[in-house]
CSV table of C-alpha atoms and ligand atoms in Angstrom, one decimal:
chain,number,residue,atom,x,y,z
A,1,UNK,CA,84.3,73.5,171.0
A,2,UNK,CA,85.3,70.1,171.9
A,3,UNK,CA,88.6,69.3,171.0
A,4,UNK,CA,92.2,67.3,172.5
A,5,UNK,CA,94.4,70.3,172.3
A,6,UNK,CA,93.8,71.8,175.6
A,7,UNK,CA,97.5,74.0,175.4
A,8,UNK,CA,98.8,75.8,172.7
A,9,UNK,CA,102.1,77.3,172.2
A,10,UNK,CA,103.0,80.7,170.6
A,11,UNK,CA,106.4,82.0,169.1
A,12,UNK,CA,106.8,84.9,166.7
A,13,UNK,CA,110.1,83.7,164.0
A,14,UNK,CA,112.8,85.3,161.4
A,15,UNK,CA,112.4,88.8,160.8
A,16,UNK,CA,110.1,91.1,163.4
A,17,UNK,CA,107.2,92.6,161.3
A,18,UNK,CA,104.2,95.5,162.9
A,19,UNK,CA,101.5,93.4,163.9
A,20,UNK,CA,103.0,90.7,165.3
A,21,UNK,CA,102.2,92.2,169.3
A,22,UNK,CA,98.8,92.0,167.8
A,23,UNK,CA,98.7,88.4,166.4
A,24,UNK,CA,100.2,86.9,170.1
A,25,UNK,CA,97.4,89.0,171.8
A,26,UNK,CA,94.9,87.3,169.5
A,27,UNK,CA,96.1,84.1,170.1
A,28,UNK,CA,96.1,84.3,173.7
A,29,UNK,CA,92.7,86.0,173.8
A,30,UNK,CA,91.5,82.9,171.6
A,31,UNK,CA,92.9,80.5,174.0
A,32,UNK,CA,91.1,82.1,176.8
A,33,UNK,CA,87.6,82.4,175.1
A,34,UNK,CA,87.9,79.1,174.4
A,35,UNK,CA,89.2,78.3,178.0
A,36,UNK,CA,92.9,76.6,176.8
A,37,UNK,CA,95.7,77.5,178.2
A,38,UNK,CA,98.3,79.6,175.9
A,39,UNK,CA,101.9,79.3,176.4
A,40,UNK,CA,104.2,82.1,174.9
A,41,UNK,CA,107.6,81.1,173.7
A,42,UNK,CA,110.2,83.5,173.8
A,43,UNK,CA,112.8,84.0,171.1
A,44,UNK,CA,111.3,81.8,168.1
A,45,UNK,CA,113.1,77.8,168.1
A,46,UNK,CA,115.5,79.2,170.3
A,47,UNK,CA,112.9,79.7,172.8
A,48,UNK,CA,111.5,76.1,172.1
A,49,UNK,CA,114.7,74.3,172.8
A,50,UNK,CA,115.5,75.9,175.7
A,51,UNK,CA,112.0,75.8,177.1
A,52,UNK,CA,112.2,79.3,178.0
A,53,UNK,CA,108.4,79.8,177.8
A,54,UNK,CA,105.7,81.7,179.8
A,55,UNK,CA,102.1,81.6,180.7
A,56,UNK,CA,100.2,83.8,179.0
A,57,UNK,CA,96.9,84.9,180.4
A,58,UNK,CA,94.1,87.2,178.8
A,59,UNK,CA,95.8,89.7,180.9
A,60,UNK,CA,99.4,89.3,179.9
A,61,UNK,CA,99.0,90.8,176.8
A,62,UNK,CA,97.1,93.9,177.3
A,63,UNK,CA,98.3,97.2,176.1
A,64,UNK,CA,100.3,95.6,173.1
A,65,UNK,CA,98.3,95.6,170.2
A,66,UNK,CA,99.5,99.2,168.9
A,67,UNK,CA,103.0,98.2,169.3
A,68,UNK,CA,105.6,97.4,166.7
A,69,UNK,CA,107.8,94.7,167.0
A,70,UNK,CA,107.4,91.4,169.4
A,71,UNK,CA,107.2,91.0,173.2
A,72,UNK,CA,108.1,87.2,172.5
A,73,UNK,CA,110.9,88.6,170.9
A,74,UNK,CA,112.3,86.9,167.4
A,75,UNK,CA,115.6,84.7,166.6
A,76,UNK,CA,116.8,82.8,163.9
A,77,UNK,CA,117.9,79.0,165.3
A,78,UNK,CA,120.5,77.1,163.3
A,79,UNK,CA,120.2,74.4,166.0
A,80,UNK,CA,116.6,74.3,165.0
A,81,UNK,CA,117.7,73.0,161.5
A,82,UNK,CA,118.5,70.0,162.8
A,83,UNK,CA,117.2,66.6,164.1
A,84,UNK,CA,119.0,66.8,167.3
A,85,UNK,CA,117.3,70.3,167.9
A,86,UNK,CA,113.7,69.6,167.1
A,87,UNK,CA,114.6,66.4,169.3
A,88,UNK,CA,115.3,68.6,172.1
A,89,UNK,CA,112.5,71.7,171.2
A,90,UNK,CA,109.8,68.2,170.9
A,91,UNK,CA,111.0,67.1,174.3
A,92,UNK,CA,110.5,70.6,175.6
A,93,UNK,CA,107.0,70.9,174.0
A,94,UNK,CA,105.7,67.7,175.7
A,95,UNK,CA,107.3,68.5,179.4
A,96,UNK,CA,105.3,71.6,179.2
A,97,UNK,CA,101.7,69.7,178.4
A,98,UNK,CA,101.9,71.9,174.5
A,99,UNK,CA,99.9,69.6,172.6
A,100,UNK,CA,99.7,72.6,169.2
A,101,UNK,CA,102.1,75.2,168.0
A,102,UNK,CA,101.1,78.5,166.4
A,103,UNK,CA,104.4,80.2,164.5
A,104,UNK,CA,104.3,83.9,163.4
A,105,UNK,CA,106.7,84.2,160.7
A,106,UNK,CA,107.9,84.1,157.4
A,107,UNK,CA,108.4,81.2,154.6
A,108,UNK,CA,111.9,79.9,156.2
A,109,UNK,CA,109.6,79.5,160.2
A,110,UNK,CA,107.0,77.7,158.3
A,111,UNK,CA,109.0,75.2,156.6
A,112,UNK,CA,110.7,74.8,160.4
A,113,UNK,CA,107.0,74.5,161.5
A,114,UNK,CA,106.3,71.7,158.4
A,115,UNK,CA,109.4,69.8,159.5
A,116,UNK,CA,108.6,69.6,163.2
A,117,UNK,CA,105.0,68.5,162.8
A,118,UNK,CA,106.3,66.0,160.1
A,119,UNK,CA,108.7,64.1,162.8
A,120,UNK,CA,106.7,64.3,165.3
A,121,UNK,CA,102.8,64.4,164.2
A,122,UNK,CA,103.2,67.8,166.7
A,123,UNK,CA,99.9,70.2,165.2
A,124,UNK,CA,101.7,72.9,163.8
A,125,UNK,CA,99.3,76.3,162.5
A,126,UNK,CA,101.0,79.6,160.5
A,127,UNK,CA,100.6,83.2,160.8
A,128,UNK,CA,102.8,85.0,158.0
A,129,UNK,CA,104.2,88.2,159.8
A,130,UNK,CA,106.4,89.6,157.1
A,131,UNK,CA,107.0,93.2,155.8
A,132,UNK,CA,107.8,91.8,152.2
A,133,UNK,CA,104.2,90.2,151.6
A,134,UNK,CA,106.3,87.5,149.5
A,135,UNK,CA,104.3,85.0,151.0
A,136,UNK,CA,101.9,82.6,148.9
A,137,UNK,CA,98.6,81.6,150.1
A,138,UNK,CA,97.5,85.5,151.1
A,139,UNK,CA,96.9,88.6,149.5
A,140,UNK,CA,98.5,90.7,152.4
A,141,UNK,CA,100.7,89.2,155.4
A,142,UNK,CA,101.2,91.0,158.4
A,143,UNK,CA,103.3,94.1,158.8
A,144,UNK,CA,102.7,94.9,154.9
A,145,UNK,CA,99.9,97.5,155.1
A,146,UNK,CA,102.4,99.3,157.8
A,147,UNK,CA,105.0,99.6,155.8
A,148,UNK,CA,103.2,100.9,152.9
A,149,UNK,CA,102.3,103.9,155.3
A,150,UNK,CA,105.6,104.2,156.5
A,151,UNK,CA,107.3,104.0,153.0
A,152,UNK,CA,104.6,106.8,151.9
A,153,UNK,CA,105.6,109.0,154.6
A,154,UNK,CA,108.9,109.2,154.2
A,155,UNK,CA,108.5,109.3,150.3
A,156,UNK,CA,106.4,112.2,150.9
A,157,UNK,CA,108.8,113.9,153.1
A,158,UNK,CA,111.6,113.3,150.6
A,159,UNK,CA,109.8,114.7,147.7
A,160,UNK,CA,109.7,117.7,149.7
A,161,UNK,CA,113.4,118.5,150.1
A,162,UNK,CA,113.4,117.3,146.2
A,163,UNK,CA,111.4,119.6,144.9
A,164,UNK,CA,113.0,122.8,146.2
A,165,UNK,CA,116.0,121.9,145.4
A,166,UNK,CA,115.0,120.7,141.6
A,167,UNK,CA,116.7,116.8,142.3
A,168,UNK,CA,116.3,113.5,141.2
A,169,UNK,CA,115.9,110.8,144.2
A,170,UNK,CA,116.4,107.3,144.2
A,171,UNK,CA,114.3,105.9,147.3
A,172,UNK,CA,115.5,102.0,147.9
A,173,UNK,CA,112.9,99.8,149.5
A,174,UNK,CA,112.7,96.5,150.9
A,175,UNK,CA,111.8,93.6,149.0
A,176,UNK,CA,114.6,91.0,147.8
A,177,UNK,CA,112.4,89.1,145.6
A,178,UNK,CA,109.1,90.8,145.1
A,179,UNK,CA,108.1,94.4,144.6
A,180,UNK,CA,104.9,94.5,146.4
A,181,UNK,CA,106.3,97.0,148.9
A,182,UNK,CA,107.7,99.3,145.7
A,183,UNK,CA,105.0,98.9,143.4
A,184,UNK,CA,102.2,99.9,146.2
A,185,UNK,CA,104.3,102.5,147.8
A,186,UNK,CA,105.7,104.1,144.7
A,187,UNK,CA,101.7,104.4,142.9
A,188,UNK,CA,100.3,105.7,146.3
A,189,UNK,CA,103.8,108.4,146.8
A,190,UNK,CA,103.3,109.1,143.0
A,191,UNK,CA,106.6,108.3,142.3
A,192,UNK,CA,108.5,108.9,138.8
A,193,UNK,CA,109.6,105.6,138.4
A,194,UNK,CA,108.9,102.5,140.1
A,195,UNK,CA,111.9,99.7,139.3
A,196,UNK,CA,110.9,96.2,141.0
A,197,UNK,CA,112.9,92.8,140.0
A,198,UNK,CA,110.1,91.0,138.4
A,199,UNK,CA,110.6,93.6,135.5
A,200,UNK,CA,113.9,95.1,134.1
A,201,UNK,CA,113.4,98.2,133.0
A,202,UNK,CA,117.4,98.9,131.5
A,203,UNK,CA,119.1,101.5,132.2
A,204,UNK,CA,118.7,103.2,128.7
A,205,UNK,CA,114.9,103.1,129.3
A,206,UNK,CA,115.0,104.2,132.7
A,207,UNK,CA,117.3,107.5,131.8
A,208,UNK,CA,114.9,107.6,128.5
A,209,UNK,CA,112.2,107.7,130.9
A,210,UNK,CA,113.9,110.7,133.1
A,211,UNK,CA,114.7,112.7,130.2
A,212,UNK,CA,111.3,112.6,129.1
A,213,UNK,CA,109.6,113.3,132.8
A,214,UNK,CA,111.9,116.3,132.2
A,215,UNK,CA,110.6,117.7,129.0
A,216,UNK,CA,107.3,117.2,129.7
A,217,UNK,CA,107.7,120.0,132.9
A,218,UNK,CA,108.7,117.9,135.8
A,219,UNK,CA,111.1,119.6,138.4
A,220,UNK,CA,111.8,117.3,140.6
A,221,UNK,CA,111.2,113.2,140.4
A,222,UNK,CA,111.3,110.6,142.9
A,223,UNK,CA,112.6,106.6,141.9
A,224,UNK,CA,111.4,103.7,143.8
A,225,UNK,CA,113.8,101.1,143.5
A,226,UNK,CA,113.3,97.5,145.5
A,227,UNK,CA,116.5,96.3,146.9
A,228,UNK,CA,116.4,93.2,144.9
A,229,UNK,CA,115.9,95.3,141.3
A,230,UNK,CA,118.3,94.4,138.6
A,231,UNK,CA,118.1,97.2,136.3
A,232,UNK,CA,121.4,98.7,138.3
A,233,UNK,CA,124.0,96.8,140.3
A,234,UNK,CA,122.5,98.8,143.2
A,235,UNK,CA,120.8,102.1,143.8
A,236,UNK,CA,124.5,103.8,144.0
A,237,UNK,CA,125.3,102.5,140.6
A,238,UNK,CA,122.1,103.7,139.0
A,239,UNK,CA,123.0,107.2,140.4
A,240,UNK,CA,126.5,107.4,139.3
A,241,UNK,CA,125.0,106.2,135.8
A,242,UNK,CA,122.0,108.7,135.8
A,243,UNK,CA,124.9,111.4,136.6
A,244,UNK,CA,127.3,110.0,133.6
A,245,UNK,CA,124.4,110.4,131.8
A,246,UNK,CA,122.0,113.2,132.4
A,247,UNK,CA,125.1,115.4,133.9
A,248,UNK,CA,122.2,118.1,133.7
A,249,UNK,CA,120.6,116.2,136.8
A,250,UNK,CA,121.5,116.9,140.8
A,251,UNK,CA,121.0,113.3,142.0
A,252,UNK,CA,120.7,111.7,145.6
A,253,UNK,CA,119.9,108.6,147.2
A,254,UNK,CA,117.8,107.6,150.4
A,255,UNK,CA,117.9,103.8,151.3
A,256,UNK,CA,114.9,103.7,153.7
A,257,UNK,CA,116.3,100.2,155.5
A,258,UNK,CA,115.1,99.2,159.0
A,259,UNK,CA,112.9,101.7,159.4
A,260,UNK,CA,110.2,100.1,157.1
A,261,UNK,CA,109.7,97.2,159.5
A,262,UNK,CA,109.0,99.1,162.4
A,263,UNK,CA,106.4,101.3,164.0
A,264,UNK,CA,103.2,100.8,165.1
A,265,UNK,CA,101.0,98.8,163.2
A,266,UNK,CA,98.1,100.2,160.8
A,267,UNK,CA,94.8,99.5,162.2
A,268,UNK,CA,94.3,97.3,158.8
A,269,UNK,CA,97.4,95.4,160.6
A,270,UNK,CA,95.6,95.4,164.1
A,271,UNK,CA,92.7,94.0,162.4
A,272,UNK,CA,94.1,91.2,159.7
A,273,UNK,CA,96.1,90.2,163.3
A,274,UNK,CA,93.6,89.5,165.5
A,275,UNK,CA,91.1,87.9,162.7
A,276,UNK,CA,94.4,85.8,161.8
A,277,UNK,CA,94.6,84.7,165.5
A,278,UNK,CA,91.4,84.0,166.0
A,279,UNK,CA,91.2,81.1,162.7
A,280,UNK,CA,94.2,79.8,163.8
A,281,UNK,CA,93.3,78.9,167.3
A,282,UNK,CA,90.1,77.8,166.0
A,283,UNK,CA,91.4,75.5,163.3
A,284,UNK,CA,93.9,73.7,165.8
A,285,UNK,CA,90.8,73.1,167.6
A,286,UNK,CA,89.0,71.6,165.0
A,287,UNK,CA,91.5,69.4,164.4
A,288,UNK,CA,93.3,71.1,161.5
A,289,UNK,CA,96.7,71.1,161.1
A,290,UNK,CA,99.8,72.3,158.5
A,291,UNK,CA,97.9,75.0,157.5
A,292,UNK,CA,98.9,78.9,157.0
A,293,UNK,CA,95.9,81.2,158.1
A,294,UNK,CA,95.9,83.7,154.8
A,295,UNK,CA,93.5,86.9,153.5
A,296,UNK,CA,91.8,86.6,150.4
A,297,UNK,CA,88.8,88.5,149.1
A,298,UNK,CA,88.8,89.9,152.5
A,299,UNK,CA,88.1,86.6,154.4
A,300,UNK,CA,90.0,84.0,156.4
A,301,UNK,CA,91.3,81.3,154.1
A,302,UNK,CA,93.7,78.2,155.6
A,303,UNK,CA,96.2,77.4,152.8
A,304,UNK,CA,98.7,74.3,153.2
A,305,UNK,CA,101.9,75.3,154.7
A,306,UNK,CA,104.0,73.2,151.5
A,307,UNK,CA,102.0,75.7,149.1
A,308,UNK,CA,102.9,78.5,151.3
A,309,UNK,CA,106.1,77.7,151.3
A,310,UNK,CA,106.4,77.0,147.5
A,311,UNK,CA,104.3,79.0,146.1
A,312,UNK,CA,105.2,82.3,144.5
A,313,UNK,CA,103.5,85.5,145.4
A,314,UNK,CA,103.3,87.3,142.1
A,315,UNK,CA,102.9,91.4,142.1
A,316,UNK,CA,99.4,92.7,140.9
A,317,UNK,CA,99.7,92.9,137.1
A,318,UNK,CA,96.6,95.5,136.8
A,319,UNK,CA,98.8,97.6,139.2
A,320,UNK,CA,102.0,97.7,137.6
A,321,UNK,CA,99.2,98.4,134.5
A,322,UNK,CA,98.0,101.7,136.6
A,323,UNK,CA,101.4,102.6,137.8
A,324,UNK,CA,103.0,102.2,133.9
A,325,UNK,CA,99.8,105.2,133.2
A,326,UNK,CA,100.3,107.0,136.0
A,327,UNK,CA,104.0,107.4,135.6
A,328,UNK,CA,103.2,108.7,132.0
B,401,LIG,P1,111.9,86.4,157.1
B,401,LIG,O1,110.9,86.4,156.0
B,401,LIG,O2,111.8,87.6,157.9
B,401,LIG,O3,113.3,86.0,156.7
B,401,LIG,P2,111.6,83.7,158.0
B,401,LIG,O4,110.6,83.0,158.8
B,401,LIG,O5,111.6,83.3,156.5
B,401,LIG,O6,111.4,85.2,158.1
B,401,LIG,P3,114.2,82.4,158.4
B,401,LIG,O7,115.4,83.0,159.0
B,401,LIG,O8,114.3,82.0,157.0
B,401,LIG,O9,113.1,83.5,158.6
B,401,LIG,O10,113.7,81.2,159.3
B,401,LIG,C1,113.4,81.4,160.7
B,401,LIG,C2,113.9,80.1,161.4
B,401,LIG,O11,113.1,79.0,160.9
B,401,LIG,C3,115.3,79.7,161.2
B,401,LIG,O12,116.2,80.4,162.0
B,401,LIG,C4,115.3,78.2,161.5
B,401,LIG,O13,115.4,78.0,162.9
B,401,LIG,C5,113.9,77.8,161.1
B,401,LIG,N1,114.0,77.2,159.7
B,401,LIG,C6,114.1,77.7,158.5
B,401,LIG,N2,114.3,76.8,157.5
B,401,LIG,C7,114.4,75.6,158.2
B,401,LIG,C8,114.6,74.3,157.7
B,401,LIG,N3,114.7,74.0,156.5
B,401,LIG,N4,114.5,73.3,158.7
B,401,LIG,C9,114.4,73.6,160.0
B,401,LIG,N5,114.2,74.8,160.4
B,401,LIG,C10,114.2,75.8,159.6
């Protein structure tokens, strides 16, 4: 492939997510099949204004494509927001010889990505490495799949102790703004209830719900609540109000927190990763640039980084369809 960029940079941005280990790896195993050289960058923008970056060989990343977290390690850079930063992180680029940029991230690293390539017509390409999958342009982002499994687990576990003991749990997951990590997680734990903030149940409802989960023979129930669901002020409040309300009911709570953004990565993580990689070296060296590299019907599709960015990543309608019958 004949191309200009002959160095390309690497950073993984904003929150860690499983998968990311295996994203660099890709990268820099790209780089090398197509004889470029790769240079990691070590704590996200932080990394690029300080220049604090490192040669990365085929070699260099061997052994870390089952790990959680990032060997580049992450940051978040308020320098990074502004011009005098990306000033300095530019300068820093082009003393190395970087002539493209590959960021592993979320919505916030992208739009840092956008703004960089924008001043200085610097070839910018996006990996979305986020827990949340709130990202537009793909139907999973990186880490997602992972949590799911981890979520499940410990949903599983929790339904354990909840069924001896004849309780009602409220399980709080992440996702601020979309339920993808609830919805999934809560129709493959079989949970009771599944509460996400793109729909608000009420409380009435919800405690209608419960009473009739308990009439129809159900011990034990298990409530999958995203941490950005409005049906309760938070999961504690929707406990005290279950217990105000059913007093019948022995109710706890388990807010499942970091936890759900490490581990190591599923090998449907492993694999999205290194395909991911892979399209983004490749599209750099065809001259692409501004793009995120996204899933959808199971194959590599580049989306522009503004739609990434703006666009809204809405929750699977014929799921929350399933999980309204399943919860019958
Ligand atoms: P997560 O989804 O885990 O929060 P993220 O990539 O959205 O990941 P952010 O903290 O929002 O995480 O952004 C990461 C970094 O990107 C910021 O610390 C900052 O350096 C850079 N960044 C974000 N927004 C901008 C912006 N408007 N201008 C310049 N840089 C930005």
């Amino acid at each position: 492939m004949k191309s200009k960029i002959k160095k390309i940079g690497v950073m993984t941005s904003g929150g860690d997510s499983p998968g990311m280990n295996a994203a660099i790896r890709s990268v820099v195993r790209a780089c090398a099949f197509y004889e470029i050289e790769c240079l990691g960058i070590y704590r996200g923008y932080e990394g690029l204004i300080e220049g604090d970056f490192k040669e990365m060989t085929a070699r260099s990343v061997k052994g870390i494509i089952n790990k959680g977290g990032t060997i580049l390690k992450s940051a978040r850079s308020k320098e990074f927001r502004t011009v005098e930063g990306r000033k300095k992180a530019h300068e820093q680029a082009t003393a190395a010889g970087m002539d493209a940029l590959v960021v592993i991230g979320g919505d916030g690293s992208f739009t840092g990505a956008m703004i960089f390539s924008e001043e200085f017509g610097f070839p910018v390409m996006g990996i979305p490495g986020t827990i949340d999958n709130d990202i537009f342009g793909t139907s999973s982002t990186l880490g997602f799949d992972t949590a799911l499994n981890t979520v499940v687990e410990c949903i599983d576990k929790i339904r354990d102790t909840a069924s001896s003991h004849n309780r009602l749990f409220f399980v709080e997951v992440m996702g601020r703004d979309v339920g993808h990590i609830a919805l999934n997680a809560g129709v493959g734990a079989g949970a009771e209830e599944i509460l996400i903030p793109e729909e608000n149940l009420g409380k009435e409802r919800l405690v209608e719900s419960l009473k009739r989960s308990r009439q129809s023979g159900k011990s034990s129930s298990i409530v999958v609540v995203a941490e950005g669901d409005k049906t309760g002020d938070s999961v504690f409040d929707l406990k005290d109000y279950v217990e105000q309300t059913l007093p019948e009911y022995e109710v706890r709570v388990s807010v499942l927190g970091h936890m759900q953004r490490g581990g190591s990565p599923s090998c449907y993580d492993r694999v999205l990763a290194s395909r991911m990689g892979v399209k983004a070296v490749e599209s750099l060296l065809e001259g692409k640039s501004n793009f995120m590299v996204g899933i959808r019907d199971n194959a590599m599709q580049l989306c522009p980084l503004d739609q990434a960015v703006k666009g809204k990543s809405k929750i699977d309608m014929d799921l929350l369809r399933v999980s309204d019958i399943m919860t019958t």
